[in-house]
PDB file of C-alpha atoms and ligand atoms in Angstrom:
ATOM      1  CA  MET A   1     117.015  45.822  71.506  1.00 59.00           C
ATOM      2  CA  THR A   2     117.263  48.688  69.062  1.00 77.00           C
ATOM      3  CA  ALA A   3     115.488  48.429  65.754  1.00 88.00           C
ATOM      4  CA  VAL A   4     117.468  49.440  62.675  1.00 94.00           C
ATOM      5  CA  GLY A   5     114.260  49.249  60.680  1.00 96.00           C
ATOM      6  CA  TYR A   6     111.020  47.384  60.231  1.00 97.00           C
ATOM      7  CA  ILE A   7     109.534  44.703  58.048  1.00 96.00           C
ATOM      8  CA  TYR A   8     106.015  45.221  56.758  1.00 97.00           C
ATOM      9  CA  ASN A   9     104.188  43.396  53.962  1.00 95.00           C
ATOM     10  CA  ALA A  10     107.355  41.464  53.081  1.00 91.00           C
ATOM     11  CA  ALA A  11     109.289  44.705  52.540  1.00 93.00           C
ATOM     12  CA  PHE A  12     111.839  46.480  54.695  1.00 95.00           C
ATOM     13  CA  LEU A  13     111.284  50.001  55.950  1.00 97.00           C
ATOM     14  CA  CYS A  14     113.872  52.331  57.440  1.00 96.00           C
ATOM     15  CA  ALA A  15     113.001  54.180  60.649  1.00 95.00           C
ATOM     16  CA  ASP A  16     112.176  57.407  58.782  1.00 95.00           C
ATOM     17  CA  ASP A  17     109.702  55.751  56.454  1.00 97.00           C
ATOM     18  CA  ALA A  18     108.265  53.651  59.278  1.00 97.00           C
ATOM     19  CA  ARG A  19     107.695  56.915  61.157  1.00 96.00           C
ATOM     20  CA  GLU A  20     105.783  58.330  58.175  1.00 96.00           C
ATOM     21  CA  LEU A  21     103.765  55.133  57.841  1.00 97.00           C
ATOM     22  CA  GLY A  22     102.913  55.243  61.543  1.00 97.00           C
ATOM     23  CA  ILE A  23     101.669  58.822  61.244  1.00 96.00           C
ATOM     24  CA  ARG A  24      99.573  58.046  58.146  1.00 96.00           C
ATOM     25  CA  GLN A  25      98.043  54.912  59.600  1.00 97.00           C
ATOM     26  CA  ALA A  26      97.367  56.420  63.015  1.00 96.00           C
ATOM     27  CA  HIS A  27      95.506  59.287  61.353  1.00 95.00           C
ATOM     28  CA  GLU A  28      93.592  56.919  59.099  1.00 96.00           C
ATOM     29  CA  HIS A  29      92.376  55.160  62.208  1.00 96.00           C
ATOM     30  CA  GLY A  30      91.195  58.360  63.812  1.00 96.00           C
ATOM     31  CA  TYR A  31      94.260  59.518  65.731  1.00 94.00           C
ATOM     32  CA  ALA A  32      93.868  63.257  66.299  1.00 90.00           C
ATOM     33  CA  MET A  33      97.315  64.458  67.362  1.00 86.00           C
ATOM     34  CA  SER A  34      99.521  66.149  64.791  1.00 87.00           C
ATOM     35  CA  TRP A  35     103.150  65.042  65.021  1.00 87.00           C
ATOM     36  CA  GLY A  36     104.936  67.806  63.185  1.00 85.00           C
ATOM     37  CA  ASP A  37     108.635  67.151  63.592  1.00 84.00           C
ATOM     38  CA  CYS A  38     108.324  65.300  66.879  1.00 88.00           C
ATOM     39  CA  GLY A  39     108.047  61.633  67.581  1.00 92.00           C
ATOM     40  CA  ASP A  40     110.247  58.865  66.234  1.00 94.00           C
ATOM     41  CA  ALA A  41     109.178  55.680  64.468  1.00 96.00           C
ATOM     42  CA  GLU A  42     108.649  53.862  67.751  1.00 96.00           C
ATOM     43  CA  GLU A  43     106.251  56.539  68.961  1.00 96.00           C
ATOM     44  CA  THR A  44     104.226  56.911  65.769  1.00 97.00           C
ATOM     45  CA  LEU A  45     103.986  53.143  65.339  1.00 97.00           C
ATOM     46  CA  SER A  46     102.849  52.830  68.941  1.00 97.00           C
ATOM     47  CA  ALA A  47     100.160  55.451  68.280  1.00 97.00           C
ATOM     48  CA  TRP A  48      98.971  53.417  65.291  1.00 97.00           C
ATOM     49  CA  ALA A  49      99.047  50.212  67.377  1.00 98.00           C
ATOM     50  CA  SER A  50      96.989  51.790  70.140  1.00 96.00           C
ATOM     51  CA  MET A  51      94.362  52.921  67.618  1.00 97.00           C
ATOM     52  CA  ILE A  52      93.849  49.356  66.416  1.00 97.00           C
ATOM     53  CA  GLY A  53      94.269  47.731  69.816  1.00 97.00           C
ATOM     54  CA  LEU A  54      97.431  45.890  68.873  1.00 98.00           C
ATOM     55  CA  ASP A  55     100.107  44.879  71.380  1.00 97.00           C
ATOM     56  CA  ARG A  56     103.262  45.557  69.396  1.00 95.00           C
ATOM     57  CA  ASP A  57     105.535  44.393  72.184  1.00 93.00           C
ATOM     58  CA  ASP A  58     104.161  40.888  71.752  1.00 96.00           C
ATOM     59  CA  GLU A  59     105.105  40.151  68.158  1.00 95.00           C
ATOM     60  CA  THR A  60     103.529  36.707  68.331  1.00 96.00           C
ATOM     61  CA  THR A  61     100.075  38.342  68.326  1.00 97.00           C
ATOM     62  CA  PHE A  62     100.346  39.778  64.815  1.00 97.00           C
ATOM     63  CA  THR A  63     102.024  39.125  61.490  1.00 97.00           C
ATOM     64  CA  SER A  64     104.301  41.490  59.603  1.00 96.00           C
ATOM     65  CA  HIS A  65     101.471  41.837  57.076  1.00 96.00           C
ATOM     66  CA  GLU A  66      99.225  43.322  59.754  1.00 96.00           C
ATOM     67  CA  PHE A  67     101.742  45.590  61.407  1.00 98.00           C
ATOM     68  CA  PRO A  68     105.463  46.385  61.022  1.00 98.00           C
ATOM     69  CA  LYS A  69     107.796  44.234  63.099  1.00 97.00           C
ATOM     70  CA  ARG A  70     111.123  45.505  64.383  1.00 96.00           C
ATOM     71  CA  VAL A  71     114.273  44.456  62.556  1.00 96.00           C
ATOM     72  CA  THR A  72     117.401  44.408  64.690  1.00 94.00           C
ATOM     73  CA  GLN A  73     120.928  45.092  63.471  1.00 92.00           C
ATOM     74  CA  ALA A  74     121.731  41.376  63.902  1.00 93.00           C
ATOM     75  CA  GLN A  75     118.703  40.320  61.847  1.00 93.00           C
ATOM     76  CA  ALA A  76     119.521  42.821  59.109  1.00 94.00           C
ATOM     77  CA  GLU A  77     123.140  41.671  58.962  1.00 93.00           C
ATOM     78  CA  ARG A  78     122.096  38.023  58.850  1.00 94.00           C
ATOM     79  CA  ALA A  79     119.663  38.710  55.991  1.00 92.00           C
ATOM     80  CA  HIS A  80     122.378  40.665  54.188  1.00 91.00           C
ATOM     81  CA  GLY A  81     124.794  37.756  54.729  1.00 93.00           C
ATOM     82  CA  GLU A  82     122.240  35.468  53.103  1.00 94.00           C
ATOM     83  CA  ARG A  83     122.192  37.867  50.155  1.00 92.00           C
ATOM     84  CA  ALA A  84     118.624  38.881  50.864  1.00 88.00           C
ATOM     85  CA  ASP A  85     117.575  42.407  50.010  1.00 87.00           C
ATOM     86  CA  THR A  86     117.934  44.583  53.078  1.00 93.00           C
ATOM     87  CA  TRP A  87     117.076  47.877  51.463  1.00 95.00           C
ATOM     88  CA  CYS A  88     114.219  50.098  52.536  1.00 96.00           C
ATOM     89  CA  SER A  89     111.466  49.572  49.973  1.00 95.00           C
ATOM     90  CA  THR A  90     110.696  53.291  49.951  1.00 96.00           C
ATOM     91  CA  CYS A  91     114.017  55.153  49.942  1.00 97.00           C
ATOM     92  CA  GLY A  92     116.651  52.476  49.375  1.00 95.00           C
ATOM     93  CA  TRP A  93     118.491  52.869  52.680  1.00 94.00           C
ATOM     94  CA  ASN A  94     120.403  49.684  53.488  1.00 94.00           C
ATOM     95  CA  LEU A  95     119.298  48.439  56.904  1.00 94.00           C
ATOM     96  CA  ALA A  96     122.377  46.230  57.186  1.00 93.00           C
ATOM     97  CA  GLN A  97     124.907  48.993  56.800  1.00 82.00           C
ATOM     98  CA  PRO A  98     126.923  49.705  59.945  1.00 65.00           C
ATOM     99  CA  PHE A  99     126.186  52.910  61.782  1.00 56.00           C
TER     100      PHE A  99
HETATM  101 ZN1   ZN B   1     113.369  54.493  53.840  1.00 54.64          ZN
END
């Protein structure tokens, strides 16, 4: 299951902005490593999750207000089909657009 983006606080995030969020939050919670240009969203979000003791692979243990949940291509397309906004709240990238 590949994530095309994430949903956090009732807003969509593209992978790039989720990566940035993961870096910021991980550092805020005391994570020491500097990412530079390495690490994708999955890695930086996992670093954040580990700092707060959250099991992000079990999405029933947290809400999308506590931590970003993965949005799959199918979910994004379904939301788009229902005329919901599927744009990244930060940069405007449309999560539902085909790759
Ligand atoms: Zn974005």
